[in-house]
C-alpha atoms as a PDB file:
ATOM      1  CA  MET A   1     366.756  69.430  53.129  1.00  0.00           C
ATOM      2  CA  PHE A   2     366.479  66.467  55.505  1.00  0.00           C
ATOM      3  CA  LYS A   3     365.966  68.773  58.483  1.00  0.00           C
ATOM      4  CA  SER A   4     363.142  70.566  56.651  1.00  0.00           C
ATOM      5  CA  LEU A   5     361.560  67.261  55.706  1.00  0.00           C
ATOM      6  CA  SER A   6     361.815  65.966  59.261  1.00  0.00           C
ATOM      7  CA  LEU A   7     360.277  69.164  60.611  1.00  0.00           C
ATOM      8  CA  PHE A   8     357.444  68.917  58.078  1.00  0.00           C
ATOM      9  CA  THR A   9     356.825  65.292  59.064  1.00  0.00           C
ATOM     10  CA  LEU A  10     356.770  66.238  62.767  1.00  0.00           C
ATOM     11  CA  LEU A  11     354.312  69.081  62.156  1.00  0.00           C
ATOM     12  CA  LEU A  12     352.092  66.800  60.084  1.00  0.00           C
ATOM     13  CA  ALA A  13     352.103  64.167  62.809  1.00  0.00           C
ATOM     14  CA  SER A  14     351.280  66.789  65.423  1.00  0.00           C
ATOM     15  CA  ALA A  15     348.420  68.114  63.331  1.00  0.00           C
ATOM     16  CA  SER A  16     347.111  64.597  62.854  1.00  0.00           C
ATOM     17  CA  SER A  17     347.336  64.013  66.587  1.00  0.00           C
ATOM     18  CA  VAL A  18     345.397  67.211  67.329  1.00  0.00           C
ATOM     19  CA  THR A  19     342.786  66.354  64.710  1.00  0.00           C
ATOM     20  CA  SER A  20     342.430  62.859  66.118  1.00  0.00           C
ATOM     21  CA  THR A  21     342.078  64.199  69.664  1.00  0.00           C
ATOM     22  CA  ASP A  22     339.493  66.778  68.581  1.00  0.00           C
ATOM     23  CA  ALA A  23     337.503  64.131  66.738  1.00  0.00           C
ATOM     24  CA  GLU A  24     337.200  61.842  69.754  1.00  0.00           C
ATOM     25  CA  ALA A  25     333.687  61.539  71.108  1.00  0.00           C
ATOM     26  CA  PRO A  26     333.102  63.287  74.433  1.00  0.00           C
ATOM     27  CA  LYS A  27     333.236  61.070  77.489  1.00  0.00           C
ATOM     28  CA  TYR A  28     330.051  60.832  79.548  1.00  0.00           C
ATOM     29  CA  LEU A  29     329.373  59.238  82.900  1.00  0.00           C
ATOM     30  CA  ASP A  30     327.609  55.916  83.286  1.00  0.00           C
ATOM     31  CA  ILE A  31     323.810  56.062  83.634  1.00  0.00           C
ATOM     32  CA  LYS A  32     323.916  55.076  87.310  1.00  0.00           C
ATOM     33  CA  ALA A  33     326.406  57.832  88.168  1.00  0.00           C
ATOM     34  CA  VAL A  34     324.445  60.423  86.180  1.00  0.00           C
ATOM     35  CA  CYS A  35     321.191  59.520  87.949  1.00  0.00           C
ATOM     36  CA  LYS A  36     322.798  59.685  91.391  1.00  0.00           C
ATOM     37  CA  GLN A  37     324.237  63.136  90.651  1.00  0.00           C
ATOM     38  CA  THR A  38     321.155  64.647  88.982  1.00  0.00           C
ATOM     39  CA  PRO A  39     318.666  66.461  91.244  1.00  0.00           C
ATOM     40  CA  LYS A  40     315.211  64.835  91.223  1.00  0.00           C
ATOM     41  CA  LEU A  41     316.666  61.646  89.686  1.00  0.00           C
ATOM     42  CA  GLY A  42     318.757  60.335  92.573  1.00  0.00           C
ATOM     43  CA  LEU A  43     316.192  57.765  93.676  1.00  0.00           C
ATOM     44  CA  PHE A  44     316.430  55.924  90.374  1.00  0.00           C
ATOM     45  CA  GLY A  45     320.214  55.990  90.716  1.00  0.00           C
ATOM     46  CA  GLN A  46     319.789  54.447  94.157  1.00  0.00           C
ATOM     47  CA  LEU A  47     317.548  51.776  92.628  1.00  0.00           C
ATOM     48  CA  LEU A  48     320.249  50.902  90.084  1.00  0.00           C
ATOM     49  CA  GLU A  49     322.726  50.681  92.941  1.00  0.00           C
ATOM     50  CA  GLU A  50     320.503  48.383  95.009  1.00  0.00           C
ATOM     51  CA  ARG A  51     319.263  46.208  92.144  1.00  0.00           C
ATOM     52  CA  PRO A  52     322.198  44.821  90.097  1.00  0.00           C
ATOM     53  CA  ASP A  53     319.718  42.869  87.970  1.00  0.00           C
ATOM     54  CA  ILE A  54     317.997  46.079  86.849  1.00  0.00           C
ATOM     55  CA  TYR A  55     321.331  47.873  86.372  1.00  0.00           C
ATOM     56  CA  ALA A  56     322.478  44.942  84.203  1.00  0.00           C
ATOM     57  CA  ALA A  57     319.539  45.650  81.873  1.00  0.00           C
ATOM     58  CA  TYR A  58     320.991  49.146  81.244  1.00  0.00           C
ATOM     59  CA  VAL A  59     324.770  49.076  81.598  1.00  0.00           C
ATOM     60  CA  ASP A  60     325.744  47.626  78.209  1.00  0.00           C
ATOM     61  CA  LEU A  61     323.212  49.573  76.121  1.00  0.00           C
ATOM     62  CA  GLU A  62     324.219  52.145  73.513  1.00  0.00           C
ATOM     63  CA  ASP A  63     322.408  54.894  71.608  1.00  0.00           C
ATOM     64  CA  LYS A  64     319.145  54.752  73.569  1.00  0.00           C
ATOM     65  CA  THR A  65     316.744  57.343  74.971  1.00  0.00           C
ATOM     66  CA  PHE A  66     315.779  56.588  78.568  1.00  0.00           C
ATOM     67  CA  TYR A  67     312.530  57.912  80.059  1.00  0.00           C
ATOM     68  CA  LEU A  68     313.352  57.660  83.751  1.00  0.00           C
ATOM     69  CA  PRO A  69     310.975  58.511  86.599  1.00  0.00           C
ATOM     70  CA  SER A  70     311.596  61.517  88.805  1.00  0.00           C
ATOM     71  CA  ASP A  71     312.003  60.961  92.543  1.00  0.00           C
ATOM     72  CA  ASP A  72     308.357  61.945  93.055  1.00  0.00           C
ATOM     73  CA  ALA A  73     307.192  59.547  90.338  1.00  0.00           C
ATOM     74  CA  LEU A  74     309.187  56.645  91.768  1.00  0.00           C
ATOM     75  CA  ASN A  75     307.978  57.355  95.303  1.00  0.00           C
ATOM     76  CA  ALA A  76     304.387  57.387  94.006  1.00  0.00           C
ATOM     77  CA  TYR A  77     304.991  54.031  92.320  1.00  0.00           C
ATOM     78  CA  TYR A  78     306.448  52.577  95.509  1.00  0.00           C
ATOM     79  CA  ALA A  79     303.446  53.794  97.493  1.00  0.00           C
ATOM     80  CA  ALA A  80     300.960  52.370  94.975  1.00  0.00           C
ATOM     81  CA  THR A  81     302.634  48.953  94.682  1.00  0.00           C
ATOM     82  CA  GLY A  82     303.884  48.383  98.204  1.00  0.00           C
ATOM     83  CA  ASN A  83     307.517  48.966  97.249  1.00  0.00           C
ATOM     84  CA  ILE A  84     307.354  46.058  94.800  1.00  0.00           C
ATOM     85  CA  PHE A  85     309.817  47.642  92.356  1.00  0.00           C
ATOM     86  CA  ARG A  86     312.643  46.991  94.802  1.00  0.00           C
ATOM     87  CA  ARG A  87     312.191  43.240  95.012  1.00  0.00           C
ATOM     88  CA  ALA A  88     310.168  41.766  92.114  1.00  0.00           C
ATOM     89  CA  VAL A  89     312.122  39.940  89.431  1.00  0.00           C
ATOM     90  CA  ASP A  90     309.452  40.807  86.861  1.00  0.00           C
ATOM     91  CA  ASP A  91     310.294  44.480  87.268  1.00  0.00           C
ATOM     92  CA  VAL A  92     313.438  43.945  85.201  1.00  0.00           C
ATOM     93  CA  ALA A  93     311.057  43.735  82.230  1.00  0.00           C
ATOM     94  CA  LYS A  94     309.353  46.932  83.375  1.00  0.00           C
ATOM     95  CA  ALA A  95     312.718  48.670  83.694  1.00  0.00           C
ATOM     96  CA  SER A  96     313.593  47.499  80.179  1.00  0.00           C
ATOM     97  CA  TYR A  97     310.466  49.227  78.877  1.00  0.00           C
ATOM     98  CA  GLN A  98     311.675  52.657  80.016  1.00  0.00           C
ATOM     99  CA  TYR A  99     313.765  53.339  76.924  1.00  0.00           C
ATOM    100  CA  VAL A 100     313.532  53.458  73.126  1.00  0.00           C
ATOM    101  CA  ASN A 101     316.049  52.853  70.374  1.00  0.00           C
ATOM    102  CA  GLY A 102     317.968  55.881  69.118  1.00  0.00           C
ATOM    103  CA  GLN A 103     318.451  59.257  70.792  1.00  0.00           C
ATOM    104  CA  VAL A 104     315.338  61.462  70.660  1.00  0.00           C
ATOM    105  CA  ASP A 105     316.170  64.873  72.105  1.00  0.00           C
ATOM    106  CA  LEU A 106     313.511  67.369  73.153  1.00  0.00           C
ATOM    107  CA  ASN A 107     313.874  69.516  70.041  1.00  0.00           C
ATOM    108  CA  THR A 108     313.400  66.496  67.785  1.00  0.00           C
ATOM    109  CA  ALA A 109     310.313  65.436  69.729  1.00  0.00           C
ATOM    110  CA  ARG A 110     308.865  68.942  69.375  1.00  0.00           C
ATOM    111  CA  GLU A 111     309.611  69.197  65.657  1.00  0.00           C
ATOM    112  CA  LYS A 112     307.983  65.871  64.862  1.00  0.00           C
ATOM    113  CA  LYS A 113     304.414  66.268  65.939  1.00  0.00           C
ATOM    114  CA  ARG A 114     304.105  62.599  66.779  1.00  0.00           C
ATOM    115  CA  LEU A 115     306.719  59.900  66.727  1.00  0.00           C
ATOM    116  CA  ALA A 116     306.507  56.146  67.299  1.00  0.00           C
ATOM    117  CA  GLN A 117     309.528  54.114  68.294  1.00  0.00           C
ATOM    118  CA  LYS A 118     310.124  50.565  69.410  1.00  0.00           C
ATOM    119  CA  SER A 119     310.821  50.282  73.101  1.00  0.00           C
ATOM    120  CA  GLY A 120     313.273  48.057  74.931  1.00  0.00           C
ATOM    121  CA  ASP A 121     313.940  44.422  74.190  1.00  0.00           C
ATOM    122  CA  ASN A 122     310.232  43.590  74.152  1.00  0.00           C
ATOM    123  CA  LYS A 123     309.757  45.762  71.042  1.00  0.00           C
ATOM    124  CA  ASN A 124     306.505  47.281  72.259  1.00  0.00           C
ATOM    125  CA  THR A 125     305.706  50.665  70.771  1.00  0.00           C
ATOM    126  CA  VAL A 126     305.526  53.985  72.556  1.00  0.00           C
ATOM    127  CA  VAL A 127     304.136  57.159  70.989  1.00  0.00           C
ATOM    128  CA  ILE A 128     305.812  60.503  71.670  1.00  0.00           C
ATOM    129  CA  SER A 129     303.497  63.503  71.266  1.00  0.00           C
ATOM    130  CA  ASN A 130     304.345  67.189  71.077  1.00  0.00           C
ATOM    131  CA  ASN A 131     301.643  68.872  73.151  1.00  0.00           C
ATOM    132  CA  ALA A 132     303.507  72.084  73.954  1.00  0.00           C
ATOM    133  CA  SER A 133     300.908  74.294  72.292  1.00  0.00           C
ATOM    134  CA  ARG A 134     297.965  73.025  74.334  1.00  0.00           C
ATOM    135  CA  ARG A 135     299.048  71.113  77.408  1.00  0.00           C
ATOM    136  CA  LYS A 136     302.382  72.502  78.565  1.00  0.00           C
ATOM    137  CA  ARG A 137     301.906  73.083  82.273  1.00  0.00           C
ATOM    138  CA  GLN A 138     303.591  73.559  85.628  1.00  0.00           C
ATOM    139  CA  LEU A 139     304.030  70.715  88.080  1.00  0.00           C
ATOM    140  CA  GLN A 140     305.203  70.587  91.663  1.00  0.00           C
ATOM    141  CA  LEU A 141     308.354  68.481  91.858  1.00  0.00           C
ATOM    142  CA  GLY A 142     309.289  68.082  95.490  1.00  0.00           C
ATOM    143  CA  ASN A 143     309.713  71.620  96.779  1.00  0.00           C
ATOM    144  CA  ASP A 144     310.186  73.046  93.295  1.00  0.00           C
ATOM    145  CA  THR A 145     307.768  74.080  90.557  1.00  0.00           C
ATOM    146  CA  VAL A 146     308.853  73.052  87.068  1.00  0.00           C
ATOM    147  CA  THR A 147     307.434  73.844  83.647  1.00  0.00           C
ATOM    148  CA  THR A 148     307.036  70.641  81.667  1.00  0.00           C
ATOM    149  CA  ALA A 149     308.676  70.168  78.294  1.00  0.00           C
ATOM    150  CA  GLY A 150     305.272  69.942  76.619  1.00  0.00           C
ATOM    151  CA  ILE A 151     305.918  66.390  75.419  1.00  0.00           C
ATOM    152  CA  THR A 152     303.938  63.303  76.423  1.00  0.00           C
ATOM    153  CA  VAL A 153     304.766  59.622  75.927  1.00  0.00           C
ATOM    154  CA  SER A 154     301.882  57.138  75.588  1.00  0.00           C
ATOM    155  CA  THR A 155     302.359  53.557  76.790  1.00  0.00           C
ATOM    156  CA  GLY A 156     300.217  50.674  78.076  1.00  0.00           C
ATOM    157  CA  LEU A 157     297.005  50.811  80.127  1.00  0.00           C
ATOM    158  CA  GLY A 158     296.312  54.326  78.884  1.00  0.00           C
ATOM    159  CA  THR A 159     299.362  55.758  80.682  1.00  0.00           C
ATOM    160  CA  LYS A 160     300.540  59.218  79.623  1.00  0.00           C
ATOM    161  CA  SER A 161     303.996  60.149  80.934  1.00  0.00           C
ATOM    162  CA  GLU A 162     304.863  63.832  80.701  1.00  0.00           C
ATOM    163  CA  ILE A 163     308.494  64.847  80.217  1.00  0.00           C
ATOM    164  CA  LEU A 164     309.582  67.221  82.990  1.00  0.00           C
ATOM    165  CA  PHE A 165     313.120  67.989  81.805  1.00  0.00           C
ATOM    166  CA  GLY A 166     315.907  66.147  80.069  1.00  0.00           C
ATOM    167  CA  ASP A 167     318.510  65.929  77.313  1.00  0.00           C
ATOM    168  CA  ILE A 168     320.952  64.594  79.921  1.00  0.00           C
ATOM    169  CA  GLN A 169     323.822  62.672  78.340  1.00  0.00           C
ATOM    170  CA  CYS A 170     325.199  59.423  79.717  1.00  0.00           C
ATOM    171  CA  THR A 171     327.406  56.652  78.342  1.00  0.00           C
ATOM    172  CA  GLN A 172     324.365  54.672  77.239  1.00  0.00           C
ATOM    173  CA  GLY A 173     322.597  57.552  75.462  1.00  0.00           C
ATOM    174  CA  LEU A 174     320.164  60.305  76.448  1.00  0.00           C
ATOM    175  CA  ILE A 175     318.000  60.656  79.579  1.00  0.00           C
ATOM    176  CA  GLN A 176     314.581  62.350  79.743  1.00  0.00           C
ATOM    177  CA  VAL A 177     312.917  62.668  83.150  1.00  0.00           C
ATOM    178  CA  VAL A 178     309.182  61.811  83.276  1.00  0.00           C
ATOM    179  CA  ASP A 179     306.425  62.206  85.846  1.00  0.00           C
ATOM    180  CA  THR A 180     305.086  58.623  85.522  1.00  0.00           C
ATOM    181  CA  LEU A 181     306.619  55.219  84.914  1.00  0.00           C
ATOM    182  CA  PHE A 182     305.801  53.577  81.597  1.00  0.00           C
ATOM    183  CA  GLU A 183     303.291  50.726  81.742  1.00  0.00           C
ATOM    184  CA  ILE A 184     303.976  47.576  79.743  1.00  0.00           C
ATOM    185  CA  PRO A 185     301.105  46.936  77.286  1.00  0.00           C
ATOM    186  CA  VAL A 186     298.789  43.999  77.979  1.00  0.00           C
ATOM    187  CA  PRO A 187     296.126  42.321  75.771  1.00  0.00           C
ATOM    188  CA  ILE A 188     292.902  44.076  74.809  1.00  0.00           C
ATOM    189  CA  ILE A 189     290.620  42.348  77.359  1.00  0.00           C
ATOM    190  CA  GLU A 190     292.814  43.247  80.326  1.00  0.00           C
ATOM    191  CA  THR A 191     293.315  46.776  79.000  1.00  0.00           C
ATOM    192  CA  LEU A 192     289.580  47.421  78.598  1.00  0.00           C
ATOM    193  CA  ASP A 193     289.000  46.115  82.124  1.00  0.00           C
ATOM    194  CA  CYS A 194     291.415  48.748  83.461  1.00  0.00           C
ATOM    195  CA  THR A 195     290.655  51.749  81.250  1.00  0.00           C
ATOM    196  CA  ASP A 196     286.907  52.481  81.297  1.00  0.00           C
ATOM    197  CA  GLY A 197     286.132  50.235  78.343  1.00  0.00           C
ATOM    198  CA  SER A 198     283.622  47.925  79.982  1.00  0.00           C
ATOM    199  CA  GLU A 199     280.786  48.627  77.500  1.00  0.00           C
ATOM    200  CA  PHE A 200     282.938  47.970  74.449  1.00  0.00           C
ATOM    201  CA  LEU A 201     284.353  44.861  76.126  1.00  0.00           C
ATOM    202  CA  SER A 202     280.790  43.621  76.715  1.00  0.00           C
ATOM    203  CA  ALA A 203     280.025  44.217  73.032  1.00  0.00           C
ATOM    204  CA  LEU A 204     283.110  42.199  72.039  1.00  0.00           C
ATOM    205  CA  LYS A 205     282.073  39.349  74.327  1.00  0.00           C
ATOM    206  CA  ASP A 206     278.427  39.402  73.194  1.00  0.00           C
ATOM    207  CA  THR A 207     279.533  38.997  69.579  1.00  0.00           C
ATOM    208  CA  ASP A 208     282.145  36.320  70.413  1.00  0.00           C
ATOM    209  CA  LEU A 209     284.946  38.583  69.152  1.00  0.00           C
ATOM    210  CA  ALA A 210     286.818  39.191  72.416  1.00  0.00           C
ATOM    211  CA  ASN A 211     289.123  36.175  72.281  1.00  0.00           C
ATOM    212  CA  THR A 212     289.596  36.550  68.519  1.00  0.00           C
ATOM    213  CA  TYR A 213     290.949  40.075  68.854  1.00  0.00           C
ATOM    214  CA  ASN A 214     292.805  39.276  72.066  1.00  0.00           C
ATOM    215  CA  GLU A 215     294.933  36.785  70.134  1.00  0.00           C
ATOM    216  CA  MET A 216     295.138  38.547  66.760  1.00  0.00           C
ATOM    217  CA  GLY A 217     298.319  40.405  65.884  1.00  0.00           C
ATOM    218  CA  ASN A 218     298.217  44.105  64.922  1.00  0.00           C
ATOM    219  CA  VAL A 219     294.708  45.386  65.598  1.00  0.00           C
ATOM    220  CA  THR A 220     293.363  48.947  65.887  1.00  0.00           C
ATOM    221  CA  PHE A 221     290.309  49.621  68.035  1.00  0.00           C
ATOM    222  CA  PHE A 222     288.254  52.803  67.811  1.00  0.00           C
ATOM    223  CA  MET A 223     286.404  52.358  71.086  1.00  0.00           C
ATOM    224  CA  PRO A 224     283.319  54.418  71.965  1.00  0.00           C
ATOM    225  CA  GLN A 225     283.669  55.711  75.512  1.00  0.00           C
ATOM    226  CA  ASP A 226     281.554  54.215  78.261  1.00  0.00           C
ATOM    227  CA  GLY A 227     278.206  55.976  78.431  1.00  0.00           C
ATOM    228  CA  SER A 228     278.011  56.615  74.684  1.00  0.00           C
ATOM    229  CA  PHE A 229     276.096  53.393  73.975  1.00  0.00           C
ATOM    230  CA  GLU A 230     272.325  53.677  73.981  1.00  0.00           C
ATOM    231  CA  ALA A 231     270.671  52.326  77.126  1.00  0.00           C
ATOM    232  CA  ASN A 232     269.705  48.635  76.929  1.00  0.00           C
ATOM    233  CA  SER A 233     270.926  48.423  73.337  1.00  0.00           C
ATOM    234  CA  THR A 234     273.282  45.825  71.941  1.00  0.00           C
ATOM    235  CA  MET A 235     275.717  46.106  69.041  1.00  0.00           C
ATOM    236  CA  ASP A 236     275.620  43.398  66.415  1.00  0.00           C
ATOM    237  CA  CYS A 237     278.772  41.886  64.938  1.00  0.00           C
ATOM    238  CA  ALA A 238     278.956  44.323  62.017  1.00  0.00           C
ATOM    239  CA  SER A 239     278.523  47.323  64.328  1.00  0.00           C
ATOM    240  CA  VAL A 240     281.372  46.147  66.555  1.00  0.00           C
ATOM    241  CA  GLN A 241     283.641  45.371  63.600  1.00  0.00           C
ATOM    242  CA  ARG A 242     283.011  48.863  62.219  1.00  0.00           C
ATOM    243  CA  HIS A 243     285.160  50.035  65.152  1.00  0.00           C
ATOM    244  CA  VAL A 244     288.022  47.626  64.412  1.00  0.00           C
ATOM    245  CA  VAL A 245     290.798  47.595  61.803  1.00  0.00           C
ATOM    246  CA  GLU A 246     292.391  44.171  61.490  1.00  0.00           C
ATOM    247  CA  ASN A 247     296.036  43.393  60.657  1.00  0.00           C
ATOM    248  CA  GLN A 248     297.130  47.002  61.196  1.00  0.00           C
ATOM    249  CA  ALA A 249     298.229  48.828  64.341  1.00  0.00           C
ATOM    250  CA  LEU A 250     297.408  52.417  63.413  1.00  0.00           C
ATOM    251  CA  TYR A 251     298.995  54.796  65.923  1.00  0.00           C
ATOM    252  CA  THR A 252     298.382  58.516  65.532  1.00  0.00           C
ATOM    253  CA  PRO A 253     301.597  58.947  63.477  1.00  0.00           C
ATOM    254  CA  ASP A 254     300.044  56.559  60.946  1.00  0.00           C
ATOM    255  CA  LEU A 255     296.751  58.453  60.579  1.00  0.00           C
ATOM    256  CA  LYS A 256     296.750  61.186  57.942  1.00  0.00           C
ATOM    257  CA  ASP A 257     294.079  63.729  57.100  1.00  0.00           C
ATOM    258  CA  GLY A 258     291.953  62.385  54.243  1.00  0.00           C
ATOM    259  CA  ASP A 259     292.828  58.715  54.799  1.00  0.00           C
ATOM    260  CA  VAL A 260     290.172  56.134  54.005  1.00  0.00           C
ATOM    261  CA  ILE A 261     290.562  52.963  56.075  1.00  0.00           C
ATOM    262  CA  GLU A 262     288.645  49.736  55.626  1.00  0.00           C
ATOM    263  CA  SER A 263     287.197  48.436  58.878  1.00  0.00           C
ATOM    264  CA  ALA A 264     286.720  44.764  59.780  1.00  0.00           C
ATOM    265  CA  SER A 265     283.073  45.103  58.717  1.00  0.00           C
ATOM    266  CA  GLY A 266     284.167  46.061  55.195  1.00  0.00           C
ATOM    267  CA  GLU A 267     282.922  49.648  55.628  1.00  0.00           C
ATOM    268  CA  ASN A 268     285.050  52.739  55.118  1.00  0.00           C
ATOM    269  CA  LEU A 269     286.328  54.889  57.952  1.00  0.00           C
ATOM    270  CA  TYR A 270     287.177  58.479  56.983  1.00  0.00           C
ATOM    271  CA  VAL A 271     289.996  60.240  58.828  1.00  0.00           C
ATOM    272  CA  ASN A 272     289.846  63.979  59.421  1.00  0.00           C
ATOM    273  CA  ILE A 273     292.382  66.036  61.407  1.00  0.00           C
ATOM    274  CA  LEU A 274     291.319  69.495  62.541  1.00  0.00           C
ATOM    275  CA  ASP A 275     293.316  71.672  64.951  1.00  0.00           C
ATOM    276  CA  ASP A 276     295.434  68.656  65.938  1.00  0.00           C
ATOM    277  CA  GLU A 277     292.339  66.621  66.834  1.00  0.00           C
ATOM    278  CA  PHE A 278     291.447  63.383  65.083  1.00  0.00           C
ATOM    279  CA  TYR A 279     287.972  62.466  63.791  1.00  0.00           C
ATOM    280  CA  MET A 280     286.701  59.138  62.461  1.00  0.00           C
ATOM    281  CA  ASN A 281     283.527  59.576  60.401  1.00  0.00           C
ATOM    282  CA  CYS A 282     283.152  62.943  62.154  1.00  0.00           C
ATOM    283  CA  VAL A 283     283.406  61.340  65.618  1.00  0.00           C
ATOM    284  CA  ARG A 284     286.126  62.959  67.719  1.00  0.00           C
ATOM    285  CA  VAL A 285     288.964  60.922  69.217  1.00  0.00           C
ATOM    286  CA  ILE A 286     289.113  61.975  72.872  1.00  0.00           C
ATOM    287  CA  LYS A 287     291.974  59.687  73.973  1.00  0.00           C
ATOM    288  CA  SER A 288     294.592  58.379  71.593  1.00  0.00           C
ATOM    289  CA  ASP A 289     297.372  55.796  71.570  1.00  0.00           C
ATOM    290  CA  ASN A 290     296.380  53.515  74.414  1.00  0.00           C
ATOM    291  CA  ILE A 291     298.954  50.861  73.592  1.00  0.00           C
ATOM    292  CA  VAL A 292     297.968  47.185  73.894  1.00  0.00           C
ATOM    293  CA  SER A 293     300.270  44.204  73.419  1.00  0.00           C
ATOM    294  CA  ASN A 294     298.904  43.498  69.934  1.00  0.00           C
ATOM    295  CA  GLY A 295     297.918  46.976  68.747  1.00  0.00           C
ATOM    296  CA  VAL A 296     296.361  50.215  69.899  1.00  0.00           C
ATOM    297  CA  ILE A 297     293.076  51.661  71.218  1.00  0.00           C
ATOM    298  CA  HIS A 298     291.744  55.131  70.395  1.00  0.00           C
ATOM    299  CA  THR A 299     288.746  56.247  72.464  1.00  0.00           C
ATOM    300  CA  LEU A 300     285.883  58.035  70.680  1.00  0.00           C
ATOM    301  CA  GLU A 301     283.250  60.329  72.173  1.00  0.00           C
ATOM    302  CA  LYS A 302     280.441  58.243  70.661  1.00  0.00           C
ATOM    303  CA  VAL A 303     279.609  55.294  68.414  1.00  0.00           C
ATOM    304  CA  ILE A 304     280.691  55.439  64.750  1.00  0.00           C
ATOM    305  CA  GLU A 305     277.825  55.468  62.266  1.00  0.00           C
ATOM    306  CA  PRO A 306     278.218  53.916  58.794  1.00  0.00           C
ATOM    307  CA  MET A 307     278.959  56.304  55.916  1.00  0.00           C
ATOM    308  CA  SER A 308     278.864  55.505  52.228  1.00  0.00           C
ATOM    309  CA  ALA A 309     280.690  58.685  51.178  1.00  0.00           C
ATOM    310  CA  PRO A 310     283.213  61.114  52.685  1.00  0.00           C
ATOM    311  CA  PRO A 311     281.483  63.027  55.501  1.00  0.00           C
ATOM    312  CA  SER A 312     280.681  66.723  55.409  1.00  0.00           C
ATOM    313  CA  CYS A 313     283.065  67.358  58.307  1.00  0.00           C
ATOM    314  CA  TRP A 314     285.969  67.047  55.855  1.00  0.00           C
ATOM    315  CA  ALA A 315     285.013  70.524  54.597  1.00  0.00           C
ATOM    316  CA  LYS A 316     286.199  71.973  57.940  1.00  0.00           C
ATOM    317  CA  ASN A 317     289.774  71.435  56.855  1.00  0.00           C
ATOM    318  CA  THR A 318     289.302  72.415  53.230  1.00  0.00           C
ATOM    319  CA  THR A 319     289.080  75.729  51.434  1.00  0.00           C
ATOM    320  CA  VAL A 320     285.706  75.772  49.706  1.00  0.00           C
ATOM    321  CA  VAL A 321     285.425  77.806  46.505  1.00  0.00           C
ATOM    322  CA  PRO A 322     281.802  78.834  45.786  1.00  0.00           C
ATOM    323  CA  PRO A 323     280.461  78.197  42.268  1.00  0.00           C
ATOM    324  CA  PRO A 324     280.063  81.156  39.907  1.00  0.00           C
ATOM    325  CA  VAL A 325     276.729  82.998  40.086  1.00  0.00           C
ATOM    326  CA  LYS A 326     274.434  82.541  37.080  1.00  0.00           C
ATOM    327  CA  PHE A 327     272.267  85.540  36.117  1.00  0.00           C
ATOM    328  CA  THR A 328     268.669  84.516  35.712  1.00  0.00           C
ATOM    329  CA  GLY A 329     267.195  87.987  35.722  1.00  0.00           C
ATOM    330  CA  SER A 330     268.060  91.645  36.145  1.00  0.00           C
ATOM    331  CA  ALA A 331     270.882  92.529  38.499  1.00  0.00           C
ATOM    332  CA  SER A 332     270.702  95.193  41.159  1.00  0.00           C
ATOM    333  CA  THR A 333     272.369  98.574  40.672  1.00  0.00           C
ATOM    334  CA  ASN A 334     275.124  97.701  43.139  1.00  0.00           C
ATOM    335  CA  GLN A 335     275.867  94.430  41.373  1.00  0.00           C
ATOM    336  CA  VAL A 336     276.039  96.193  37.990  1.00  0.00           C
ATOM    337  CA  GLY A 337     278.346  98.827  39.437  1.00  0.00           C
ATOM    338  CA  ARG A 338     280.713  96.199  40.833  1.00  0.00           C
ATOM    339  CA  MET A 339     280.747  94.324  37.516  1.00  0.00           C
ATOM    340  CA  LEU A 340     281.539  97.498  35.570  1.00  0.00           C
ATOM    341  CA  ALA A 341     284.365  98.322  37.967  1.00  0.00           C
ATOM    342  CA  ILE A 342     285.916  94.880  37.461  1.00  0.00           C
ATOM    343  CA  VAL A 343     285.569  95.154  33.662  1.00  0.00           C
ATOM    344  CA  GLY A 344     287.183  98.594  33.766  1.00  0.00           C
ATOM    345  CA  SER A 345     290.134  97.300  35.793  1.00  0.00           C
ATOM    346  CA  LEU A 346     290.706  94.411  33.425  1.00  0.00           C
ATOM    347  CA  THR A 347     290.525  96.744  30.380  1.00  0.00           C
ATOM    348  CA  ALA A 348     293.080  99.123  31.913  1.00  0.00           C
ATOM    349  CA  LEU A 349     295.388  96.207  32.669  1.00  0.00           C
ATOM    350  CA  PHE A 350     295.085  94.934  29.072  1.00  0.00           C
ATOM    351  CA  PHE A 351     296.089  98.301  27.545  1.00  0.00           C
ATOM    352  CA  ALA A 352     298.899  98.730  30.059  1.00  0.00           C
ATOM    353  CA  LEU A 353     300.417  95.490  28.818  1.00  0.00           C
END
């Protein structure tokens, strides 16, 4: 009896031990070790080795998704900035902007057409876009040609970072490898200076709105592209404010087909989405999710005109049912024949029931 009980207890303890062992989370290498061992990512691992201050910004993190630059991307950054990433203290902030909270694998990013997450300690937003259907392409990575994952991440100064490959596990979370470093968002005036927004910036300054919107929290700008303004024309205050939504940062995940948004001028803006492209009052958005420190800029192909009712372009995304035809005179022989055929079919169906 006691022997059987002891054997049962031993088996139960063994089973519990096996279950406990099986349930343990898998052990992954530290982010620095993973980078150093991963082809095309070794240069960032070397950076973490050489810059303890940057490594310190990563080592204690948990459950993050890191968007780390490939060797080619980091070399391009070094060349463009005079190797500044290796010595500038401010680049710790830039390094801290290369990740988002939570683990966003490639399948999740593809399933969710667009996804906004807070990034790093500075809480700036990035927007992750599934563009596999239209913009998946091949890139030369060193001596190799790789097919991109078809996913782009939008950050500051109009930067679009394309994911090359990823879903690499490390102790701190998940690594995706990108072709361009993220850019930290800056205020609207500086952003427009750097991203072909000089005409809209001039309109903001002419109407004394530039500083107001530079300091306001949560603003959305629908900016007409340079060259779309009429020559020698100026936009009055109401015209400029028609392109602004105050107290809301509306990234593409926030815009839904059929939305009606009130602009700063008090006029309605009508949102239409057709074939994954966004329209505001029938004006196409040609560049989306240019992140600024206090909101977002979407670039339009031309100036928005005021509309007092939903625009006709909404019909492009709607099934239109024509009204019934009213007979005002005699019908043709073909029309009569078709009507008799329909009546006959309905009569046969009635008697069959």
